[in-house]
PDB file of C-alpha atoms in Angstrom:
ATOM      1  CA  UNK A   1      77.900  60.219  57.733  1.00 61.00           C
ATOM      2  CA  UNK A   2      81.257  61.777  58.963  1.00 73.00           C
ATOM      3  CA  UNK A   3      84.429  61.717  56.029  1.00 73.00           C
ATOM      4  CA  UNK A   4      87.457  60.179  57.666  1.00 67.00           C
ATOM      5  CA  UNK A   5      89.620  62.855  58.224  1.00 70.00           C
ATOM      6  CA  UNK A   6      93.905  61.803  57.552  1.00 66.00           C
ATOM      7  CA  UNK A   7      96.075  62.532  60.948  1.00 69.00           C
ATOM      8  CA  UNK A   8      97.818  65.521  60.314  1.00 74.00           C
ATOM      9  CA  UNK A   9      99.673  65.501  64.113  1.00 80.00           C
ATOM     10  CA  UNK A  10     102.478  64.714  62.449  1.00 80.00           C
ATOM     11  CA  UNK A  11     101.907  68.462  60.472  1.00 84.00           C
ATOM     12  CA  UNK A  12     101.595  70.324  63.344  1.00 87.00           C
ATOM     13  CA  UNK A  13     104.260  69.202  64.901  1.00 89.00           C
ATOM     14  CA  UNK A  14     106.416  69.687  62.165  1.00 90.00           C
ATOM     15  CA  UNK A  15     105.091  73.506  62.386  1.00 92.00           C
ATOM     16  CA  UNK A  16     105.374  73.871  65.687  1.00 92.00           C
ATOM     17  CA  UNK A  17     109.340  73.138  65.466  1.00 94.00           C
ATOM     18  CA  UNK A  18     109.292  74.600  62.228  1.00 94.00           C
ATOM     19  CA  UNK A  19     107.518  77.916  64.067  1.00 95.00           C
ATOM     20  CA  UNK A  20     110.075  77.381  67.385  1.00 95.00           C
ATOM     21  CA  UNK A  21     113.251  77.638  65.007  1.00 96.00           C
ATOM     22  CA  UNK A  22     112.543  80.943  62.685  1.00 96.00           C
ATOM     23  CA  UNK A  23     111.572  82.423  66.549  1.00 95.00           C
ATOM     24  CA  UNK A  24     114.611  81.451  67.723  1.00 94.00           C
ATOM     25  CA  UNK A  25     116.871  82.675  64.758  1.00 94.00           C
ATOM     26  CA  UNK A  26     115.172  85.991  64.916  1.00 93.00           C
ATOM     27  CA  UNK A  27     116.328  86.603  68.457  1.00 91.00           C
ATOM     28  CA  UNK A  28     119.644  85.263  68.007  1.00 92.00           C
ATOM     29  CA  UNK A  29     119.670  87.675  64.936  1.00 92.00           C
ATOM     30  CA  UNK A  30     118.541  90.401  67.128  1.00 92.00           C
ATOM     31  CA  UNK A  31     119.656  89.792  70.128  1.00 91.00           C
ATOM     32  CA  UNK A  32     122.108  92.754  69.997  1.00 90.00           C
ATOM     33  CA  UNK A  33     118.913  95.670  69.803  1.00 93.00           C
ATOM     34  CA  UNK A  34     117.438  93.358  72.088  1.00 91.00           C
ATOM     35  CA  UNK A  35     119.972  93.488  74.677  1.00 92.00           C
ATOM     36  CA  UNK A  36     120.219  97.426  74.757  1.00 94.00           C
ATOM     37  CA  UNK A  37     116.408  97.612  74.809  1.00 95.00           C
ATOM     38  CA  UNK A  38     116.112  95.494  78.213  1.00 94.00           C
ATOM     39  CA  UNK A  39     119.334  97.236  79.067  1.00 93.00           C
ATOM     40  CA  UNK A  40     117.149 100.448  78.320  1.00 93.00           C
ATOM     41  CA  UNK A  41     114.238  99.693  80.324  1.00 96.00           C
ATOM     42  CA  UNK A  42     116.301  98.094  83.003  1.00 95.00           C
ATOM     43  CA  UNK A  43     117.503 102.334  83.706  1.00 92.00           C
ATOM     44  CA  UNK A  44     113.971 103.343  83.395  1.00 94.00           C
ATOM     45  CA  UNK A  45     112.943 100.972  85.458  1.00 96.00           C
ATOM     46  CA  UNK A  46     115.174 102.351  87.937  1.00 95.00           C
ATOM     47  CA  UNK A  47     115.264 105.906  87.655  1.00 94.00           C
ATOM     48  CA  UNK A  48     111.758 106.661  87.436  1.00 96.00           C
ATOM     49  CA  UNK A  49     111.353 106.973  91.403  1.00 96.00           C
ATOM     50  CA  UNK A  50     114.189 109.629  91.770  1.00 96.00           C
ATOM     51  CA  UNK A  51     112.938 111.356  88.001  1.00 97.00           C
ATOM     52  CA  UNK A  52     108.982 111.433  89.703  1.00 97.00           C
ATOM     53  CA  UNK A  53     110.879 112.588  93.120  1.00 97.00           C
ATOM     54  CA  UNK A  54     112.440 115.763  90.997  1.00 97.00           C
ATOM     55  CA  UNK A  55     109.169 116.406  90.047  1.00 97.00           C
ATOM     56  CA  UNK A  56     107.675 116.623  92.823  1.00 97.00           C
ATOM     57  CA  UNK A  57     109.805 119.261  93.993  1.00 96.00           C
ATOM     58  CA  UNK A  58     108.967 121.608  91.718  1.00 96.00           C
ATOM     59  CA  UNK A  59     111.080 121.142  88.615  1.00 96.00           C
ATOM     60  CA  UNK A  60     109.832 120.245  85.075  1.00 96.00           C
ATOM     61  CA  UNK A  61     109.814 116.353  83.810  1.00 96.00           C
ATOM     62  CA  UNK A  62     112.713 117.011  80.552  1.00 96.00           C
ATOM     63  CA  UNK A  63     114.683 119.176  83.365  1.00 97.00           C
ATOM     64  CA  UNK A  64     114.083 116.518  85.653  1.00 97.00           C
ATOM     65  CA  UNK A  65     115.188 113.709  83.494  1.00 95.00           C
ATOM     66  CA  UNK A  66     117.953 115.930  81.874  1.00 96.00           C
ATOM     67  CA  UNK A  67     119.379 116.035  85.580  1.00 96.00           C
ATOM     68  CA  UNK A  68     118.839 112.090  86.577  1.00 96.00           C
ATOM     69  CA  UNK A  69     120.858 110.776  83.148  1.00 95.00           C
ATOM     70  CA  UNK A  70     123.478 113.696  83.533  1.00 97.00           C
ATOM     71  CA  UNK A  71     124.065 112.713  87.582  1.00 95.00           C
ATOM     72  CA  UNK A  72     124.048 108.545  86.080  1.00 94.00           C
ATOM     73  CA  UNK A  73     126.288 109.294  83.591  1.00 94.00           C
ATOM     74  CA  UNK A  74     128.804 110.488  85.738  1.00 96.00           C
ATOM     75  CA  UNK A  75     128.338 107.433  88.624  1.00 94.00           C
ATOM     76  CA  UNK A  76     129.523 105.420  85.886  1.00 92.00           C
ATOM     77  CA  UNK A  77     132.191 107.108  83.989  1.00 94.00           C
ATOM     78  CA  UNK A  78     133.626 107.272  87.144  1.00 94.00           C
ATOM     79  CA  UNK A  79     132.511 103.537  88.381  1.00 94.00           C
ATOM     80  CA  UNK A  80     134.112 102.709  84.947  1.00 94.00           C
ATOM     81  CA  UNK A  81     137.450 104.615  85.786  1.00 90.00           C
ATOM     82  CA  UNK A  82     137.528 102.401  89.322  1.00 92.00           C
ATOM     83  CA  UNK A  83     137.242  99.924  87.558  1.00 93.00           C
ATOM     84  CA  UNK A  84     139.778  99.444  85.239  1.00 92.00           C
ATOM     85  CA  UNK A  85     141.807 101.253  87.628  1.00 88.00           C
ATOM     86  CA  UNK A  86     141.305  98.498  90.153  1.00 90.00           C
ATOM     87  CA  UNK A  87     141.564  95.689  87.216  1.00 89.00           C
ATOM     88  CA  UNK A  88     144.975  96.818  85.517  1.00 88.00           C
ATOM     89  CA  UNK A  89     146.285  96.405  90.197  1.00 87.00           C
ATOM     90  CA  UNK A  90     144.703  92.814  89.632  1.00 85.00           C
ATOM     91  CA  UNK A  91     146.337  92.310  86.547  1.00 85.00           C
ATOM     92  CA  UNK A  92     149.364  92.980  87.142  1.00 84.00           C
ATOM     93  CA  UNK A  93     149.084  91.408  91.080  1.00 85.00           C
ATOM     94  CA  UNK A  94     148.723  88.485  89.078  1.00 82.00           C
ATOM     95  CA  UNK A  95     151.422  88.007  87.066  1.00 79.00           C
ATOM     96  CA  UNK A  96     153.743  88.591  89.665  1.00 75.00           C
ATOM     97  CA  UNK A  97     152.235  85.633  90.717  1.00 73.00           C
ATOM     98  CA  UNK A  98     152.262  83.803  88.267  1.00 80.00           C
ATOM     99  CA  UNK A  99     156.049  84.508  87.604  1.00 78.00           C
ATOM    100  CA  UNK A 100     156.938  84.069  91.168  1.00 71.00           C
TER     101      UNK A 100
END
Protein backbone atom coordinates (compact mmCIF):
# COMPACT_ATOMS: atom_id res chain seq x y z
CA UNK A 1 0.00 0.00 0.00
CA UNK A 2 1.41 3.38 -0.99
CA UNK A 3 1.64 6.19 1.49
CA UNK A 4 0.40 9.44 -0.05
CA UNK A 5 3.22 12.00 -0.37
CA UNK A 6 2.55 15.65 0.29
CA UNK A 7 2.64 17.92 -2.76
CA UNK A 8 6.04 19.66 -2.80
CA UNK A 9 5.62 21.52 -6.09
CA UNK A 10 5.36 24.88 -4.35
CA UNK A 11 8.48 24.17 -2.32
CA UNK A 12 10.43 23.19 -5.46
CA UNK A 13 9.39 26.39 -7.24
CA UNK A 14 10.36 28.48 -4.23
CA UNK A 15 13.73 26.74 -3.99
CA UNK A 16 14.40 27.32 -7.70
CA UNK A 17 13.48 31.00 -7.43
CA UNK A 18 15.71 31.42 -4.38
CA UNK A 19 18.57 29.73 -6.24
CA UNK A 20 18.05 32.02 -9.21
CA UNK A 21 18.15 35.10 -6.97
CA UNK A 22 21.38 33.93 -5.34
CA UNK A 23 23.00 33.19 -8.72
CA UNK A 24 21.97 36.56 -10.17
CA UNK A 25 23.23 38.38 -7.07
CA UNK A 26 26.56 36.57 -7.40
CA UNK A 27 26.84 37.51 -11.07
CA UNK A 28 26.01 41.12 -10.24
CA UNK A 29 28.61 41.20 -7.46
CA UNK A 30 31.30 39.70 -9.71
CA UNK A 31 30.38 41.65 -12.86
CA UNK A 32 33.65 43.61 -12.99
CA UNK A 33 35.74 40.46 -12.78
CA UNK A 34 33.55 38.61 -15.28
CA UNK A 35 33.83 41.44 -17.82
CA UNK A 36 37.62 41.48 -17.51
CA UNK A 37 37.83 37.71 -17.90
CA UNK A 38 35.60 37.76 -20.98
CA UNK A 39 37.65 40.59 -22.51
CA UNK A 40 40.88 38.67 -21.87
CA UNK A 41 39.34 35.54 -23.40
CA UNK A 42 38.27 37.54 -26.45
CA UNK A 43 41.78 38.93 -26.98
CA UNK A 44 43.34 35.49 -26.47
CA UNK A 45 41.06 33.92 -29.08
CA UNK A 46 41.47 36.75 -31.59
CA UNK A 47 45.26 37.03 -31.26
CA UNK A 48 46.05 33.30 -31.15
CA UNK A 49 46.31 32.95 -34.96
CA UNK A 50 48.94 35.70 -35.00
CA UNK A 51 50.94 33.91 -32.30
CA UNK A 52 50.64 30.67 -34.28
CA UNK A 53 51.88 32.48 -37.40
CA UNK A 54 54.99 33.66 -35.54
CA UNK A 55 55.60 30.14 -34.20
CA UNK A 56 55.43 28.68 -37.73
CA UNK A 57 58.07 31.23 -38.75
CA UNK A 58 60.45 29.84 -36.10
CA UNK A 59 59.86 32.28 -33.24
CA UNK A 60 59.59 30.72 -29.78
CA UNK A 61 56.14 30.90 -28.19
CA UNK A 62 57.02 33.29 -25.29
CA UNK A 63 58.73 35.67 -27.71
CA UNK A 64 55.79 35.46 -30.13
CA UNK A 65 53.33 36.23 -27.33
CA UNK A 66 55.46 39.18 -26.20
CA UNK A 67 55.64 40.57 -29.74
CA UNK A 68 51.88 40.25 -30.23
CA UNK A 69 51.07 41.86 -26.87
CA UNK A 70 53.47 44.77 -27.46
CA UNK A 71 52.05 45.39 -30.95
CA UNK A 72 48.50 45.19 -29.56
CA UNK A 73 49.31 47.69 -26.79
CA UNK A 74 50.89 50.09 -29.27
CA UNK A 75 47.85 49.82 -31.55
CA UNK A 76 45.42 50.37 -28.66
CA UNK A 77 47.44 53.36 -27.43
CA UNK A 78 47.37 54.91 -30.90
CA UNK A 79 43.65 54.22 -31.17
CA UNK A 80 42.96 55.89 -27.81
CA UNK A 81 44.98 58.93 -28.89
CA UNK A 82 43.05 59.29 -32.14
CA UNK A 83 39.70 58.77 -30.42
CA UNK A 84 40.53 61.34 -27.73
CA UNK A 85 41.43 63.90 -30.39
CA UNK A 86 38.25 63.20 -32.37
CA UNK A 87 36.03 63.37 -29.28
CA UNK A 88 37.60 66.68 -28.27
CA UNK A 89 36.85 68.11 -31.71
CA UNK A 90 33.32 66.73 -31.57
CA UNK A 91 32.63 68.32 -28.18
CA UNK A 92 33.93 71.70 -29.41
CA UNK A 93 31.78 71.42 -32.52
CA UNK A 94 28.70 70.55 -30.46
CA UNK A 95 29.24 73.51 -28.15
CA UNK A 96 29.36 75.91 -31.10
CA UNK A 97 26.20 74.36 -32.56
CA UNK A 98 24.36 74.66 -29.26
CA UNK A 99 25.36 78.32 -28.84
CA UNK A 100 24.17 79.30 -32.31
